[in-house]
Amino acid sequence: VDAPGVNLAGPSAAERAPDIPQHMRERTVAVTISQQRGECWRHALSAGAHAIDGDREPFRSPLLIPRLPAGASFEEASRLSVRYATTLTVSPAIEISSGAEYSARFADRERVRSTLMYDLTSLYSNTIRSTGAFAQTRVRLPSQITLSGGVRGEHLSSVGPRLGTVWASTAGVSWTRSLGTSTVRGRAAYG
């Protein structure tokens, strides 16, 4: 998809010199393979790739972070991910899910040194890798209330890699009610 950029607070085109166009391209592709093993087991494998690149003009509103350095830049980023999950239905009221996922994000930004778009110098280049595993239990009560709780462990290459795996827990509750052909659901969660 090609779309022109929007400048919220920058100078007009007549005030900019040199006039460097802003335009971004975005591409995404993903696939999910699911398998139902009897009435109790469900498996799903998902993989995807997302890429974005394009030219940025020299000015961006100070409200938008990060603010670009002087001079236009060329940005390029991509993300690859794969996720496996399995769900065991213990009874109509209890489900246990677990799985693992991996993603890698690559980003580069180059700055234009002159009016020639191919005259670029590197500003930064980085790679962030994330590996995680999760488990969750969901219990549906007869009173149209569903309770859930889980844990996730994740290792990030960019945030304190010496810390090893970082653990996080979640807890949630939801209430569901049918109203004719519609469904109303309230949900609260922590984590």
mmCIF file of C-alpha atoms in Angstrom:
data_model
loop_
_atom_site.group_PDB
_atom_site.id
_atom_site.type_symbol
_atom_site.label_atom_id
_atom_site.label_comp_id
_atom_site.label_asym_id
_atom_site.label_seq_id
_atom_site.Cartn_x
_atom_site.Cartn_y
_atom_site.Cartn_z
ATOM 1 C CA VAL A 1 0.000 0.000 0.000
ATOM 2 C CA ASP A 2 1.447 3.372 -0.992
ATOM 3 C CA ALA A 3 0.062 6.379 0.894
ATOM 4 C CA PRO A 4 1.292 9.970 1.102
ATOM 5 C CA GLY A 5 2.481 11.108 4.526
ATOM 6 C CA VAL A 6 0.711 13.688 6.649
ATOM 7 C CA ASN A 7 2.589 16.624 8.154
ATOM 8 C CA LEU A 8 0.656 17.854 11.194
ATOM 9 C CA ALA A 9 2.618 20.975 12.107
ATOM 10 C CA GLY A 10 5.500 21.347 9.686
ATOM 11 C CA PRO A 11 6.413 24.115 7.280
ATOM 12 C CA SER A 12 4.642 24.334 3.950
ATOM 13 C CA ALA A 13 6.174 22.742 0.867
ATOM 14 C CA ALA A 14 7.299 26.171 -0.345
ATOM 15 C CA GLU A 15 9.257 26.774 2.899
ATOM 16 C CA ARG A 16 11.170 23.468 2.769
ATOM 17 C CA ALA A 17 14.440 23.251 0.906
ATOM 18 C CA PRO A 18 15.272 20.843 -0.550
ATOM 19 C CA ASP A 19 11.811 19.414 -1.201
ATOM 20 C CA ILE A 20 12.104 15.729 -0.312
ATOM 21 C CA PRO A 21 8.955 13.646 -0.732
ATOM 22 C CA GLN A 22 7.494 11.627 2.120
ATOM 23 C CA HIS A 23 5.921 8.304 1.351
ATOM 24 C CA MET A 24 5.796 4.933 3.064
ATOM 25 C CA ARG A 25 5.189 1.379 1.829
ATOM 26 C CA GLU A 26 3.790 -1.341 4.076
ATOM 27 C CA ARG A 27 3.538 -5.062 3.367
ATOM 28 C CA THR A 28 2.173 -7.901 5.523
ATOM 29 C CA VAL A 29 1.752 -11.604 4.964
ATOM 30 C CA ALA A 30 0.641 -14.196 7.524
ATOM 31 C CA VAL A 31 -0.577 -17.774 7.633
ATOM 32 C CA THR A 32 -2.264 -19.818 10.381
ATOM 33 C CA ILE A 33 -2.610 -23.597 10.353
ATOM 34 C CA SER A 34 -5.096 -25.095 12.834
ATOM 35 C CA GLN A 35 -5.763 -28.701 13.742
ATOM 36 C CA GLN A 36 -8.576 -30.099 15.901
ATOM 37 C CA ARG A 37 -7.591 -33.429 17.517
ATOM 38 C CA GLY A 38 -10.870 -34.949 18.674
ATOM 39 C CA GLU A 39 -13.062 -32.908 20.988
ATOM 40 C CA CYS A 40 -10.321 -32.136 23.514
ATOM 41 C CA TRP A 41 -7.200 -30.876 21.689
ATOM 42 C CA ARG A 42 -6.726 -27.879 19.392
ATOM 43 C CA HIS A 43 -3.375 -26.861 17.878
ATOM 44 C CA ALA A 44 -2.500 -23.691 15.965
ATOM 45 C CA LEU A 45 0.709 -22.590 14.238
ATOM 46 C CA SER A 46 0.945 -18.986 12.996
ATOM 47 C CA ALA A 47 3.761 -17.318 11.071
ATOM 48 C CA GLY A 48 3.962 -13.832 9.643
ATOM 49 C CA ALA A 49 6.139 -11.112 8.202
ATOM 50 C CA HIS A 50 5.562 -7.362 8.240
ATOM 51 C CA ALA A 51 7.728 -4.742 6.527
ATOM 52 C CA ILE A 52 7.563 -0.963 6.248
ATOM 53 C CA ASP A 53 9.920 1.433 4.469
ATOM 54 C CA GLY A 54 9.979 4.865 2.914
ATOM 55 C CA ASP A 55 11.254 8.421 2.814
ATOM 56 C CA ARG A 56 10.505 10.848 5.650
ATOM 57 C CA GLU A 57 10.562 14.613 5.350
ATOM 58 C CA PRO A 58 12.855 16.692 7.579
ATOM 59 C CA PHE A 59 10.202 17.955 10.014
ATOM 60 C CA ARG A 60 7.839 16.069 12.288
ATOM 61 C CA SER A 61 5.587 17.499 14.991
ATOM 62 C CA PRO A 62 7.322 17.651 18.412
ATOM 63 C CA LEU A 63 4.300 15.740 19.772
ATOM 64 C CA LEU A 64 5.337 12.680 17.790
ATOM 65 C CA ILE A 65 8.188 10.639 19.290
ATOM 66 C CA PRO A 66 10.902 9.971 18.273
ATOM 67 C CA ARG A 67 11.578 13.280 16.583
ATOM 68 C CA LEU A 68 13.616 13.033 13.423
ATOM 69 C CA PRO A 69 17.049 14.672 13.242
ATOM 70 C CA ALA A 70 17.698 17.537 10.867
ATOM 71 C CA GLY A 71 17.476 16.420 7.280
ATOM 72 C CA ALA A 72 15.121 13.871 5.834
ATOM 73 C CA SER A 73 15.632 10.197 6.476
ATOM 74 C CA PHE A 74 14.878 6.830 4.962
ATOM 75 C CA GLU A 75 13.391 4.288 7.387
ATOM 76 C CA GLU A 76 13.150 0.538 6.944
ATOM 77 C CA ALA A 77 11.806 -1.981 9.471
ATOM 78 C CA SER A 78 10.652 -5.586 9.320
ATOM 79 C CA ARG A 79 9.297 -8.100 11.812
ATOM 80 C CA LEU A 80 9.178 -11.878 11.505
ATOM 81 C CA SER A 81 7.195 -13.979 13.984
ATOM 82 C CA VAL A 82 6.095 -17.552 14.616
ATOM 83 C CA ARG A 83 3.713 -18.786 17.339
ATOM 84 C CA TYR A 84 2.527 -22.244 18.388
ATOM 85 C CA ALA A 85 -0.388 -22.744 20.784
ATOM 86 C CA THR A 86 -2.291 -25.779 22.021
ATOM 87 C CA THR A 87 -5.544 -25.876 23.968
ATOM 88 C CA LEU A 88 -6.838 -28.771 26.057
ATOM 89 C CA THR A 89 -10.568 -28.754 26.849
ATOM 90 C CA VAL A 90 -10.799 -30.600 30.164
ATOM 91 C CA SER A 91 -14.588 -30.155 30.364
ATOM 92 C CA PRO A 92 -17.080 -27.759 28.757
ATOM 93 C CA ALA A 93 -16.219 -25.339 31.586
ATOM 94 C CA ILE A 94 -12.388 -25.651 31.755
ATOM 95 C CA GLU A 95 -9.722 -24.956 29.113
ATOM 96 C CA ILE A 96 -5.950 -25.004 29.516
ATOM 97 C CA SER A 97 -3.778 -23.321 26.869
ATOM 98 C CA SER A 98 -0.017 -23.185 26.432
ATOM 99 C CA GLY A 99 2.433 -22.283 23.731
ATOM 100 C CA ALA A 100 5.602 -20.568 22.612
ATOM 101 C CA GLU A 101 6.488 -17.744 20.256
ATOM 102 C CA TYR A 102 9.509 -16.133 18.651
ATOM 103 C CA SER A 103 9.862 -12.804 16.869
ATOM 104 C CA ALA A 104 12.680 -10.733 15.415
ATOM 105 C CA ARG A 105 12.488 -7.033 14.519
ATOM 106 C CA PHE A 106 15.072 -5.360 12.289
ATOM 107 C CA ALA A 107 15.193 -1.564 11.906
ATOM 108 C CA ASP A 108 17.439 0.814 9.955
ATOM 109 C CA ARG A 109 17.314 4.580 9.532
ATOM 110 C CA GLU A 110 19.506 6.571 7.176
ATOM 111 C CA ARG A 111 19.782 10.342 6.808
ATOM 112 C CA VAL A 112 19.882 12.208 3.516
ATOM 113 C CA ARG A 113 23.082 14.253 3.232
ATOM 114 C CA SER A 114 22.071 16.140 0.089
ATOM 115 C CA THR A 115 19.212 16.552 -2.364
ATOM 116 C CA LEU A 116 20.140 13.220 -3.964
ATOM 117 C CA MET A 117 18.005 10.484 -2.382
ATOM 118 C CA TYR A 118 20.763 7.894 -2.827
ATOM 119 C CA ASP A 119 23.259 10.010 -0.844
ATOM 120 C CA LEU A 120 22.580 8.458 2.594
ATOM 121 C CA THR A 121 24.498 8.033 5.835
ATOM 122 C CA SER A 122 23.433 5.539 8.528
ATOM 123 C CA LEU A 123 21.839 6.916 11.712
ATOM 124 C CA TYR A 124 21.213 3.578 13.408
ATOM 125 C CA SER A 125 20.599 -0.101 12.813
ATOM 126 C CA ASN A 126 19.282 -2.519 15.420
ATOM 127 C CA THR A 127 17.798 -5.978 15.893
ATOM 128 C CA ILE A 128 15.464 -7.037 18.712
ATOM 129 C CA ARG A 129 14.744 -10.726 19.291
ATOM 130 C CA SER A 130 12.009 -12.016 21.608
ATOM 131 C CA THR A 131 11.411 -15.605 22.743
ATOM 132 C CA GLY A 132 8.498 -16.428 25.025
ATOM 133 C CA ALA A 133 6.311 -19.175 26.454
ATOM 134 C CA PHE A 134 2.897 -18.918 28.079
ATOM 135 C CA ALA A 135 0.225 -20.932 29.904
ATOM 136 C CA GLN A 136 -3.357 -19.945 30.710
ATOM 137 C CA THR A 137 -6.380 -21.542 32.383
ATOM 138 C CA ARG A 138 -9.957 -20.450 31.656
ATOM 139 C CA VAL A 139 -12.919 -21.528 33.841
ATOM 140 C CA ARG A 140 -16.524 -20.805 32.790
ATOM 141 C CA LEU A 141 -18.906 -20.650 35.750
ATOM 142 C CA PRO A 142 -22.659 -21.362 35.436
ATOM 143 C CA SER A 143 -23.390 -17.708 36.315
ATOM 144 C CA GLN A 144 -22.137 -16.491 32.875
ATOM 145 C CA ILE A 145 -18.834 -15.483 34.480
ATOM 146 C CA THR A 146 -15.483 -16.636 33.099
ATOM 147 C CA LEU A 147 -12.297 -16.545 35.199
ATOM 148 C CA SER A 148 -8.836 -16.665 33.617
ATOM 149 C CA GLY A 149 -5.294 -16.708 34.886
ATOM 150 C CA GLY A 150 -1.941 -17.252 33.294
ATOM 151 C CA VAL A 151 1.792 -16.761 33.267
ATOM 152 C CA ARG A 152 4.237 -15.721 30.549
ATOM 153 C CA GLY A 153 8.013 -15.932 30.445
ATOM 154 C CA GLU A 154 9.936 -13.861 27.916
ATOM 155 C CA HIS A 155 13.547 -13.263 26.979
ATOM 156 C CA LEU A 156 14.360 -10.052 25.081
ATOM 157 C CA SER A 157 17.684 -9.351 23.423
ATOM 158 C CA SER A 158 17.352 -5.590 23.942
ATOM 159 C CA VAL A 159 16.129 -5.174 27.528
ATOM 160 C CA GLY A 160 18.595 -6.466 30.086
ATOM 161 C CA PRO A 161 19.663 -9.684 28.340
ATOM 162 C CA ARG A 162 21.711 -10.563 31.435
ATOM 163 C CA LEU A 163 18.461 -10.757 33.435
ATOM 164 C CA GLY A 164 17.464 -13.896 31.561
ATOM 165 C CA THR A 165 13.775 -14.733 31.385
ATOM 166 C CA VAL A 166 11.320 -12.142 32.712
ATOM 167 C CA TRP A 167 8.060 -13.515 34.135
ATOM 168 C CA ALA A 168 4.637 -11.864 34.126
ATOM 169 C CA SER A 169 1.291 -13.092 35.420
ATOM 170 C CA THR A 170 -2.264 -12.252 34.344
ATOM 171 C CA ALA A 171 -5.703 -12.549 35.919
ATOM 172 C CA GLY A 172 -9.074 -11.705 34.453
ATOM 173 C CA VAL A 173 -12.830 -11.999 34.779
ATOM 174 C CA SER A 174 -15.575 -11.509 32.207
ATOM 175 C CA TRP A 175 -19.364 -11.518 32.298
ATOM 176 C CA THR A 176 -21.467 -12.348 29.238
ATOM 177 C CA ARG A 177 -25.181 -11.894 28.619
ATOM 178 C CA SER A 178 -27.251 -12.499 25.480
ATOM 179 C CA LEU A 179 -29.716 -9.796 24.475
ATOM 180 C CA GLY A 180 -31.760 -11.029 21.523
ATOM 181 C CA THR A 181 -29.372 -11.425 18.588
ATOM 182 C CA SER A 182 -26.617 -9.470 20.368
ATOM 183 C CA THR A 183 -24.191 -10.308 23.162
ATOM 184 C CA VAL A 184 -23.037 -7.929 25.889
ATOM 185 C CA ARG A 185 -19.689 -8.669 27.553
ATOM 186 C CA GLY A 186 -17.926 -6.865 30.388
ATOM 187 C CA ARG A 187 -14.290 -7.690 31.057
ATOM 188 C CA ALA A 188 -11.631 -6.736 33.615
ATOM 189 C CA ALA A 189 -8.030 -7.906 33.564
ATOM 190 C CA TYR A 190 -4.742 -7.352 35.352
ATOM 191 C CA GLY A 191 -1.267 -8.162 34.121
#
